[in-house]
Amino acid sequence: MKPGGDQLRNSGFSLLEALVAILVLTIGILSLLGVYAKGVSFAHMTQWDYIAQKKAEEAVETIFTARDTKLLTWSQIQNVTGVTGNDGGVFVDGPQPLLLPGPDGLVGTQNDQASAPDTVIIGPGPDKVLGTADDDVANLSSFMTRQIQIVPVPNEPNLRQITITIVYTTESLTRTHVLISYISSFA
């Protein structure tokens, strides 16, 4: 045995050990960057999730308001085809683009403004002042649909279930928001 042989072996890292450590750190950092990028993407999606939630709530609120103000009769608060095919309902069947309401003020009916897509302001424009003409506006009808489904509750003639389904695709990801509510014939 050479004198001081143990000291040479324990005096530092070899080049191979240093390269392995760098490789492990690099893999760890790249993994964290991927997780961070996904997190930023999902954080951006929360804005659209919130808008979808509010658009579903808006539809339910207009139905309740139409009932309370007697704008619609109880027989009109259902889909156009209804249960038996054509029960005189005013709400269009199937997924529809988000449009501004027509003269009745109700979303999802046959008189929605086909040439007027629903929009939201998503931020200030180049002047950095919110509420001016150059604000960034998103056209919701280009990537969001809303389906209003109104069905009777079995054995309850004065109660209907309202299901609002908002579907949208952004950043190659399709998301769905469903809101279920009930409405009675009594205001």
PDB file of N, CA and C in Angstrom, residues 65-106:
ATOM      1  N   THR A  65     -85.552  35.511 -14.923  1.00  0.00           N
ATOM      2  CA  THR A  65     -86.091  36.864 -15.102  1.00  0.00           C
ATOM      3  C   THR A  65     -87.296  36.842 -16.035  1.00  0.00           C
ATOM      4  N   ALA A  66     -87.219  36.069 -17.113  1.00  0.00           N
ATOM      5  CA  ALA A  66     -88.337  35.969 -18.053  1.00  0.00           C
ATOM      6  C   ALA A  66     -89.573  35.390 -17.367  1.00  0.00           C
ATOM      7  N   ARG A  67     -89.365  34.431 -16.482  1.00  0.00           N
ATOM      8  CA  ARG A  67     -90.487  33.871 -15.723  1.00  0.00           C
ATOM      9  C   ARG A  67     -91.057  34.898 -14.757  1.00  0.00           C
ATOM     10  N   ASP A  68     -90.161  35.568 -14.007  1.00  0.00           N
ATOM     11  CA  ASP A  68     -90.601  36.505 -12.970  1.00  0.00           C
ATOM     12  C   ASP A  68     -91.294  37.738 -13.540  1.00  0.00           C
ATOM     13  N   THR A  69     -90.855  38.190 -14.708  1.00  0.00           N
ATOM     14  CA  THR A  69     -91.456  39.384 -15.317  1.00  0.00           C
ATOM     15  C   THR A  69     -92.621  39.025 -16.236  1.00  0.00           C
ATOM     16  N   LYS A  70     -92.932  37.748 -16.322  1.00  0.00           N
ATOM     17  CA  LYS A  70     -94.012  37.248 -17.188  1.00  0.00           C
ATOM     18  C   LYS A  70     -93.744  37.502 -18.668  1.00  0.00           C
ATOM     19  N   LEU A  71     -92.464  37.638 -19.029  1.00  0.00           N
ATOM     20  CA  LEU A  71     -92.096  37.741 -20.442  1.00  0.00           C
ATOM     21  C   LEU A  71     -92.414  36.432 -21.158  1.00  0.00           C
ATOM     22  N   LEU A  72     -92.217  35.323 -20.433  1.00  0.00           N
ATOM     23  CA  LEU A  72     -92.535  33.997 -20.968  1.00  0.00           C
ATOM     24  C   LEU A  72     -93.573  33.323 -20.086  1.00  0.00           C
ATOM     25  N   THR A  73     -94.416  32.542 -20.718  1.00  0.00           N
ATOM     26  CA  THR A  73     -95.342  31.700 -19.965  1.00  0.00           C
ATOM     27  C   THR A  73     -94.610  30.418 -19.571  1.00  0.00           C
ATOM     28  N   TRP A  74     -95.209  29.665 -18.675  1.00  0.00           N
ATOM     29  CA  TRP A  74     -94.589  28.425 -18.234  1.00  0.00           C
ATOM     30  C   TRP A  74     -94.406  27.460 -19.399  1.00  0.00           C
ATOM     31  N   SER A  75     -95.345  27.431 -20.321  1.00  0.00           N
ATOM     32  CA  SER A  75     -95.234  26.515 -21.466  1.00  0.00           C
ATOM     33  C   SER A  75     -94.134  26.943 -22.437  1.00  0.00           C
ATOM     34  N   GLN A  76     -93.730  28.198 -22.413  1.00  0.00           N
ATOM     35  CA  GLN A  76     -92.649  28.653 -23.288  1.00  0.00           C
ATOM     36  C   GLN A  76     -91.267  28.389 -22.704  1.00  0.00           C
ATOM     37  N   ILE A  77     -91.183  28.132 -21.421  1.00  0.00           N
ATOM     38  CA  ILE A  77     -89.884  27.904 -20.775  1.00  0.00           C
ATOM     39  C   ILE A  77     -89.495  26.444 -20.971  1.00  0.00           C
ATOM     40  N   GLN A  78     -89.103  26.143 -22.189  1.00  0.00           N
ATOM     41  CA  GLN A  78     -88.606  24.831 -22.572  1.00  0.00           C
ATOM     42  C   GLN A  78     -87.965  24.951 -23.948  1.00  0.00           C
ATOM     43  N   ASN A  79     -87.379  23.877 -24.411  1.00  0.00           N
ATOM     44  CA  ASN A  79     -86.747  23.896 -25.730  1.00  0.00           C
ATOM     45  C   ASN A  79     -87.810  23.912 -26.826  1.00  0.00           C
ATOM     46  N   VAL A  80     -87.391  24.330 -28.007  1.00  0.00           N
ATOM     47  CA  VAL A  80     -88.305  24.416 -29.144  1.00  0.00           C
ATOM     48  C   VAL A  80     -88.962  23.070 -29.408  1.00  0.00           C
ATOM     49  N   THR A  81     -88.168  22.008 -29.421  1.00  0.00           N
ATOM     50  CA  THR A  81     -88.747  20.689 -29.695  1.00  0.00           C
ATOM     51  C   THR A  81     -89.451  20.128 -28.481  1.00  0.00           C
ATOM     52  N   GLY A  82     -89.055  20.515 -27.297  1.00  0.00           N
ATOM     53  CA  GLY A  82     -89.705  20.034 -26.090  1.00  0.00           C
ATOM     54  C   GLY A  82     -89.659  18.527 -25.970  1.00  0.00           C
ATOM     55  N   VAL A  83     -90.498  18.002 -25.144  1.00  0.00           N
ATOM     56  CA  VAL A  83     -90.525  16.562 -24.891  1.00  0.00           C
ATOM     57  C   VAL A  83     -91.285  15.837 -25.991  1.00  0.00           C
ATOM     58  N   THR A  84     -92.378  16.437 -26.465  1.00  0.00           N
ATOM     59  CA  THR A  84     -93.225  15.749 -27.436  1.00  0.00           C
ATOM     60  C   THR A  84     -92.967  16.192 -28.866  1.00  0.00           C
ATOM     61  N   GLY A  85     -91.938  16.944 -29.111  1.00  0.00           N
ATOM     62  CA  GLY A  85     -91.601  17.323 -30.482  1.00  0.00           C
ATOM     63  C   GLY A  85     -91.702  18.803 -30.739  1.00  0.00           C
ATOM     64  N   ASN A  86     -92.803  19.444 -30.393  1.00  0.00           N
ATOM     65  CA  ASN A  86     -92.929  20.887 -30.555  1.00  0.00           C
ATOM     66  C   ASN A  86     -93.945  21.389 -29.549  1.00  0.00           C
ATOM     67  N   ASP A  87     -93.444  21.710 -28.382  1.00  0.00           N
ATOM     68  CA  ASP A  87     -94.326  22.118 -27.287  1.00  0.00           C
ATOM     69  C   ASP A  87     -94.425  23.628 -27.131  1.00  0.00           C
ATOM     70  N   GLY A  88     -93.903  24.383 -28.085  1.00  0.00           N
ATOM     71  CA  GLY A  88     -94.016  25.833 -28.001  1.00  0.00           C
ATOM     72  C   GLY A  88     -92.940  26.508 -27.186  1.00  0.00           C
ATOM     73  N   GLY A  89     -91.855  25.797 -26.890  1.00  0.00           N
ATOM     74  CA  GLY A  89     -90.755  26.413 -26.162  1.00  0.00           C
ATOM     75  C   GLY A  89     -89.993  27.395 -27.044  1.00  0.00           C
ATOM     76  N   VAL A  90     -89.235  28.283 -26.416  1.00  0.00           N
ATOM     77  CA  VAL A  90     -88.508  29.309 -27.174  1.00  0.00           C
ATOM     78  C   VAL A  90     -87.006  29.086 -27.210  1.00  0.00           C
ATOM     79  N   PHE A  91     -86.468  28.142 -26.439  1.00  0.00           N
ATOM     80  CA  PHE A  91     -85.022  27.966 -26.373  1.00  0.00           C
ATOM     81  C   PHE A  91     -84.554  26.960 -27.422  1.00  0.00           C
ATOM     82  N   VAL A  92     -83.603  27.385 -28.229  1.00  0.00           N
ATOM     83  CA  VAL A  92     -83.113  26.602 -29.362  1.00  0.00           C
ATOM     84  C   VAL A  92     -82.405  25.350 -28.865  1.00  0.00           C
ATOM     85  N   ASP A  93     -82.639  24.246 -29.570  1.00  0.00           N
ATOM     86  CA  ASP A  93     -82.017  22.969 -29.214  1.00  0.00           C
ATOM     87  C   ASP A  93     -80.572  22.909 -29.691  1.00  0.00           C
ATOM     88  N   GLY A  94     -79.766  22.138 -28.993  1.00  0.00           N
ATOM     89  CA  GLY A  94     -78.396  21.864 -29.411  1.00  0.00           C
ATOM     90  C   GLY A  94     -77.431  23.000 -29.113  1.00  0.00           C
ATOM     91  N   PRO A  95     -76.155  22.732 -29.300  1.00  0.00           N
ATOM     92  CA  PRO A  95     -75.127  23.757 -29.063  1.00  0.00           C
ATOM     93  C   PRO A  95     -75.270  24.911 -30.054  1.00  0.00           C
ATOM     94  N   GLN A  96     -75.197  26.123 -29.530  1.00  0.00           N
ATOM     95  CA  GLN A  96     -75.320  27.336 -30.338  1.00  0.00           C
ATOM     96  C   GLN A  96     -74.127  28.241 -30.056  1.00  0.00           C
ATOM     97  N   PRO A  97     -73.684  29.014 -31.053  1.00  0.00           N
ATOM     98  CA  PRO A  97     -72.626  29.990 -30.777  1.00  0.00           C
ATOM     99  C   PRO A  97     -73.152  31.059 -29.818  1.00  0.00           C
ATOM    100  N   LEU A  98     -72.271  31.669 -29.066  1.00  0.00           N
ATOM    101  CA  LEU A  98     -72.685  32.711 -28.141  1.00  0.00           C
ATOM    102  C   LEU A  98     -72.930  33.995 -28.920  1.00  0.00           C
ATOM    103  N   LEU A  99     -74.191  34.406 -28.949  1.00  0.00           N
ATOM    104  CA  LEU A  99     -74.608  35.609 -29.664  1.00  0.00           C
ATOM    105  C   LEU A  99     -75.278  36.568 -28.692  1.00  0.00           C
ATOM    106  N   LEU A 100     -75.369  37.829 -29.083  1.00  0.00           N
ATOM    107  CA  LEU A 100     -76.105  38.784 -28.264  1.00  0.00           C
ATOM    108  C   LEU A 100     -77.588  38.456 -28.333  1.00  0.00           C
ATOM    109  N   PRO A 101     -78.320  38.689 -27.239  1.00  0.00           N
ATOM    110  CA  PRO A 101     -79.746  38.375 -27.259  1.00  0.00           C
ATOM    111  C   PRO A 101     -80.500  39.285 -28.215  1.00  0.00           C
ATOM    112  N   GLY A 102     -81.635  38.790 -28.670  1.00  0.00           N
ATOM    113  CA  GLY A 102     -82.481  39.573 -29.559  1.00  0.00           C
ATOM    114  C   GLY A 102     -83.372  40.516 -28.765  1.00  0.00           C
ATOM    115  N   PRO A 103     -84.475  40.964 -29.367  1.00  0.00           N
ATOM    116  CA  PRO A 103     -85.368  41.927 -28.724  1.00  0.00           C
ATOM    117  C   PRO A 103     -85.967  41.442 -27.407  1.00  0.00           C
ATOM    118  N   ASP A 104     -86.093  40.117 -27.236  1.00  0.00           N
ATOM    119  CA  ASP A 104     -86.671  39.611 -25.988  1.00  0.00           C
ATOM    120  C   ASP A 104     -85.682  39.648 -24.824  1.00  0.00           C
ATOM    121  N   GLY A 105     -84.386  39.868 -25.105  1.00  0.00           N
ATOM    122  CA  GLY A 105     -83.377  39.935 -24.051  1.00  0.00           C
ATOM    123  C   GLY A 105     -82.929  38.583 -23.532  1.00  0.00           C
ATOM    124  N   LEU A 106     -83.402  37.507 -24.154  1.00  0.00           N
ATOM    125  CA  LEU A 106     -83.057  36.155 -23.722  1.00  0.00           C
ATOM    126  C   LEU A 106     -81.966  35.574 -24.609  1.00  0.00           C
TER     127      LEU A 106
END
